[in-house]
């Protein structure tokens, strides 16, 4: 590939996210990205300090894209409709953008998370969707962790080809959403004082 002119931090970050979807987030390096862009490593170091900074930037970008997708899906919906829309958008992103999705799962520092609008909005969308079920902390946080674990586990197993039974995985997914709706509707209340939450 010919050398790319007009590089910017945004272009480099998006190129890294695209490469992550192609080869895997854990295989993203400055050298790999430079080769993909057809430039020397040194050309990228004026836009990104090191591979860790590059991966954090991809995580911030991916979180924003995920929150945009989920936000559009749940807009104007509540209850089970919002839960299903949220779940479908989450699974869609995880399956269509595996590298970006993996980036959303890395642990950020509190400062990095606070500076990521997408991470903050994903938390708000999650808790906002579940408040329609009448949940408050600590039940709200417990339920959010269960939903995240279910969505992440199912999507990750599906992406890895981990479901070998003949049963259609999309049908099982719909049944899982039905079951989660029933569970959230009948969530057992915890006997504990409310507490602040920063994320699931």
Short mmCIF file of C-alpha atoms in Angstrom, two decimals:
data_model
loop_
_atom_site.label_atom_id
_atom_site.label_comp_id
_atom_site.label_asym_id
_atom_site.label_seq_id
_atom_site.Cartn_x
_atom_site.Cartn_y
_atom_site.Cartn_z
CA UNK A 1 0.00 0.00 0.00
CA UNK A 2 1.27 3.47 -0.82
CA UNK A 3 2.18 5.81 2.02
CA UNK A 4 -0.80 7.65 3.39
CA UNK A 5 -0.62 11.44 3.61
CA UNK A 6 -2.61 13.58 6.00
CA UNK A 7 -2.56 11.24 8.97
CA UNK A 8 -4.38 12.44 12.09
CA UNK A 9 -5.06 11.02 15.52
CA UNK A 10 -8.67 10.25 14.52
CA UNK A 11 -7.66 8.56 11.28
CA UNK A 12 -5.02 6.49 13.07
CA UNK A 13 -7.52 5.44 15.74
CA UNK A 14 -10.16 4.42 13.21
CA UNK A 15 -7.60 2.55 11.16
CA UNK A 16 -6.51 0.70 14.31
CA UNK A 17 -10.14 -0.17 15.10
CA UNK A 18 -10.68 -1.49 11.57
CA UNK A 19 -7.50 -3.54 11.81
CA UNK A 20 -8.62 -4.91 15.17
CA UNK A 21 -11.83 -6.17 13.56
CA UNK A 22 -9.74 -7.91 10.90
CA UNK A 23 -6.94 -9.48 12.92
CA UNK A 24 -7.99 -9.23 16.58
CA UNK A 25 -7.64 -6.50 19.15
CA UNK A 26 -4.79 -8.24 20.97
CA UNK A 27 -2.71 -8.22 17.77
CA UNK A 28 -2.83 -4.45 17.34
CA UNK A 29 0.62 -2.84 17.54
CA UNK A 30 2.02 0.39 16.21
CA UNK A 31 4.18 -1.58 13.78
CA UNK A 32 1.25 -3.65 12.51
CA UNK A 33 -0.83 -0.52 12.02
CA UNK A 34 2.02 1.25 10.22
CA UNK A 35 2.38 -1.68 7.83
CA UNK A 36 -1.37 -1.68 7.22
CA UNK A 37 -1.32 2.05 6.45
CA UNK A 38 1.81 1.79 4.32
CA UNK A 39 3.85 4.17 6.44
CA UNK A 40 6.90 4.02 8.69
CA UNK A 41 6.41 3.42 12.41
CA UNK A 42 7.85 6.87 13.09
CA UNK A 43 5.00 8.45 11.12
CA UNK A 44 2.52 7.20 13.69
CA UNK A 45 4.41 8.24 16.79
CA UNK A 46 3.54 11.87 16.19
CA UNK A 47 -0.12 10.85 16.65
CA UNK A 48 0.09 8.11 19.28
CA UNK A 49 2.61 7.69 22.09
CA UNK A 50 2.68 3.90 22.35
CA UNK A 51 0.62 0.77 21.80
CA UNK A 52 -1.19 1.13 25.13
CA UNK A 53 -2.38 4.62 24.22
CA UNK A 54 -3.46 3.32 20.82
CA UNK A 55 -5.51 0.53 22.39
CA UNK A 56 -7.16 2.91 24.85
CA UNK A 57 -8.10 5.20 21.96
CA UNK A 58 -9.66 2.26 20.13
CA UNK A 59 -11.56 1.35 23.31
CA UNK A 60 -12.92 4.90 23.63
CA UNK A 61 -13.94 4.94 19.95
CA UNK A 62 -15.57 1.52 20.14
CA UNK A 63 -17.48 2.40 23.32
CA UNK A 64 -18.88 5.48 21.61
CA UNK A 65 -19.94 3.48 18.57
CA UNK A 66 -21.56 0.83 20.78
CA UNK A 67 -23.43 3.43 22.83
CA UNK A 68 -24.65 5.12 19.63
CA UNK A 69 -25.98 1.79 18.33
CA UNK A 70 -27.67 0.89 21.61
CA UNK A 71 -29.01 4.42 22.14
CA UNK A 72 -30.67 4.44 18.72
CA UNK A 73 -32.09 0.96 19.33
CA UNK A 74 -33.71 1.69 22.70
CA UNK A 75 -34.96 5.20 21.91
CA UNK A 76 -38.68 5.46 22.68
CA UNK A 77 -38.84 1.93 24.11
CA UNK A 78 -39.31 0.66 27.65
CA UNK A 79 -39.66 -2.58 29.55
CA UNK A 80 -39.18 -5.76 27.53
CA UNK A 81 -39.06 -3.87 24.23
CA UNK A 82 -36.11 -1.82 25.48
CA UNK A 83 -34.41 -4.89 26.94
CA UNK A 84 -34.71 -6.77 23.65
CA UNK A 85 -33.54 -3.77 21.59
CA UNK A 86 -30.56 -3.27 23.91
CA UNK A 87 -29.66 -6.96 23.76
CA UNK A 88 -29.93 -7.21 19.97
CA UNK A 89 -27.80 -4.10 19.44
CA UNK A 90 -25.17 -5.40 21.87
CA UNK A 91 -24.99 -8.80 20.16
CA UNK A 92 -24.94 -7.22 16.71
CA UNK A 93 -21.97 -5.05 17.61
CA UNK A 94 -20.08 -7.92 19.24
CA UNK A 95 -20.54 -10.21 16.22
CA UNK A 96 -20.00 -7.63 13.46
CA UNK A 97 -17.07 -5.81 15.09
CA UNK A 98 -15.13 -8.40 17.12
CA UNK A 99 -11.99 -6.30 17.48
CA UNK A 100 -13.86 -3.18 18.50
CA UNK A 101 -15.99 -5.22 20.90
CA UNK A 102 -12.90 -6.74 22.52
CA UNK A 103 -11.60 -3.20 22.99
CA UNK A 104 -14.71 -2.25 24.97
CA UNK A 105 -13.89 -4.98 27.48
CA UNK A 106 -10.44 -3.76 28.54
CA UNK A 107 -10.04 -2.20 31.96
CA UNK A 108 -9.55 1.55 31.82
CA UNK A 109 -8.22 3.70 34.62
CA UNK A 110 -10.82 5.85 36.39
CA UNK A 111 -9.42 8.89 34.58
CA UNK A 112 -9.62 7.21 31.18
CA UNK A 113 -13.16 5.99 31.82
CA UNK A 114 -14.24 9.45 32.97
CA UNK A 115 -12.87 10.90 29.74
CA UNK A 116 -14.74 8.41 27.55
CA UNK A 117 -18.28 9.61 26.69
CA UNK A 118 -19.13 6.22 25.22
CA UNK A 119 -18.29 4.32 28.40
CA UNK A 120 -20.29 6.78 30.47
CA UNK A 121 -23.27 6.63 28.13
CA UNK A 122 -23.26 2.83 28.07
CA UNK A 123 -23.60 2.84 31.85
CA UNK A 124 -26.42 5.39 31.66
CA UNK A 125 -28.24 3.42 28.96
CA UNK A 126 -27.96 0.20 30.94
CA UNK A 127 -29.28 1.64 34.18
CA UNK A 128 -31.85 3.77 32.42
CA UNK A 129 -33.27 0.76 30.60
CA UNK A 130 -33.50 -1.29 33.79
CA UNK A 131 -35.12 1.38 35.95
CA UNK A 132 -38.34 0.65 34.06
CA UNK A 133 -38.37 -2.59 36.05
CA UNK A 134 -38.51 -0.61 39.28
CA UNK A 135 -35.03 -1.60 40.41
CA UNK A 136 -32.84 0.55 42.65
CA UNK A 137 -29.37 -0.06 44.05
CA UNK A 138 -28.01 -2.44 45.14
CA UNK A 139 -30.44 -4.57 43.09
CA UNK A 140 -29.87 -2.36 40.05
CA UNK A 141 -26.13 -3.00 40.05
CA UNK A 142 -26.58 -6.72 40.68
CA UNK A 143 -29.02 -6.98 37.77
CA UNK A 144 -26.78 -4.90 35.49
CA UNK A 145 -23.90 -7.26 36.19
CA UNK A 146 -26.08 -10.26 35.35
CA UNK A 147 -27.20 -8.69 32.06
CA UNK A 148 -23.66 -7.75 31.06
CA UNK A 149 -22.42 -11.25 31.91
CA UNK A 150 -25.21 -12.85 29.86
CA UNK A 151 -24.80 -10.60 26.83
CA UNK A 152 -21.01 -10.86 26.87
CA UNK A 153 -20.92 -14.59 27.51
CA UNK A 154 -23.48 -15.46 24.85
CA UNK A 155 -21.98 -13.20 22.19
CA UNK A 156 -18.44 -14.37 22.91
CA UNK A 157 -19.38 -18.05 22.79
CA UNK A 158 -21.36 -17.54 19.60
CA UNK A 159 -18.50 -15.67 17.93
CA UNK A 160 -16.10 -18.47 18.86
CA UNK A 161 -18.44 -21.17 17.51
CA UNK A 162 -18.98 -22.45 21.01
CA UNK A 163 -22.59 -23.57 20.53
CA UNK A 164 -22.53 -27.01 18.91
CA UNK A 165 -26.11 -28.19 19.38
CA UNK A 166 -28.52 -28.16 16.44
CA UNK A 167 -30.78 -25.63 18.15
CA UNK A 168 -30.74 -22.28 16.32
CA UNK A 169 -28.58 -19.88 18.36
CA UNK A 170 -30.86 -16.95 17.41
CA UNK A 171 -33.86 -18.78 18.87
CA UNK A 172 -31.96 -19.54 22.07
CA UNK A 173 -30.98 -15.86 22.23
CA UNK A 174 -34.63 -14.79 22.03
CA UNK A 175 -35.52 -17.26 24.78
CA UNK A 176 -32.71 -15.89 26.93
CA UNK A 177 -34.15 -12.38 26.55
CA UNK A 178 -37.59 -13.70 27.53
CA UNK A 179 -36.08 -15.30 30.63
CA UNK A 180 -34.17 -12.15 31.57
CA UNK A 181 -37.36 -10.11 31.29
CA UNK A 182 -39.15 -12.48 33.67
CA UNK A 183 -36.20 -12.40 36.06
CA UNK A 184 -36.02 -8.60 36.09
CA UNK A 185 -39.76 -8.37 36.65
CA UNK A 186 -39.52 -10.72 39.64
CA UNK A 187 -36.12 -9.65 40.94
CA UNK A 188 -35.74 -10.51 44.66
CA UNK A 189 -35.12 -7.32 46.63
CA UNK A 190 -31.87 -7.07 48.56
CA UNK A 191 -31.99 -5.89 52.16
CA UNK A 192 -29.14 -3.36 51.94
CA UNK A 193 -28.80 0.42 51.84
CA UNK A 194 -28.45 2.17 48.46
CA UNK A 195 -24.95 2.70 47.15
CA UNK A 196 -23.39 4.71 44.35
CA UNK A 197 -22.50 2.94 41.11
CA UNK A 198 -19.99 3.82 38.38
CA UNK A 199 -20.70 0.91 36.05
CA UNK A 200 -21.83 -2.68 35.86
#
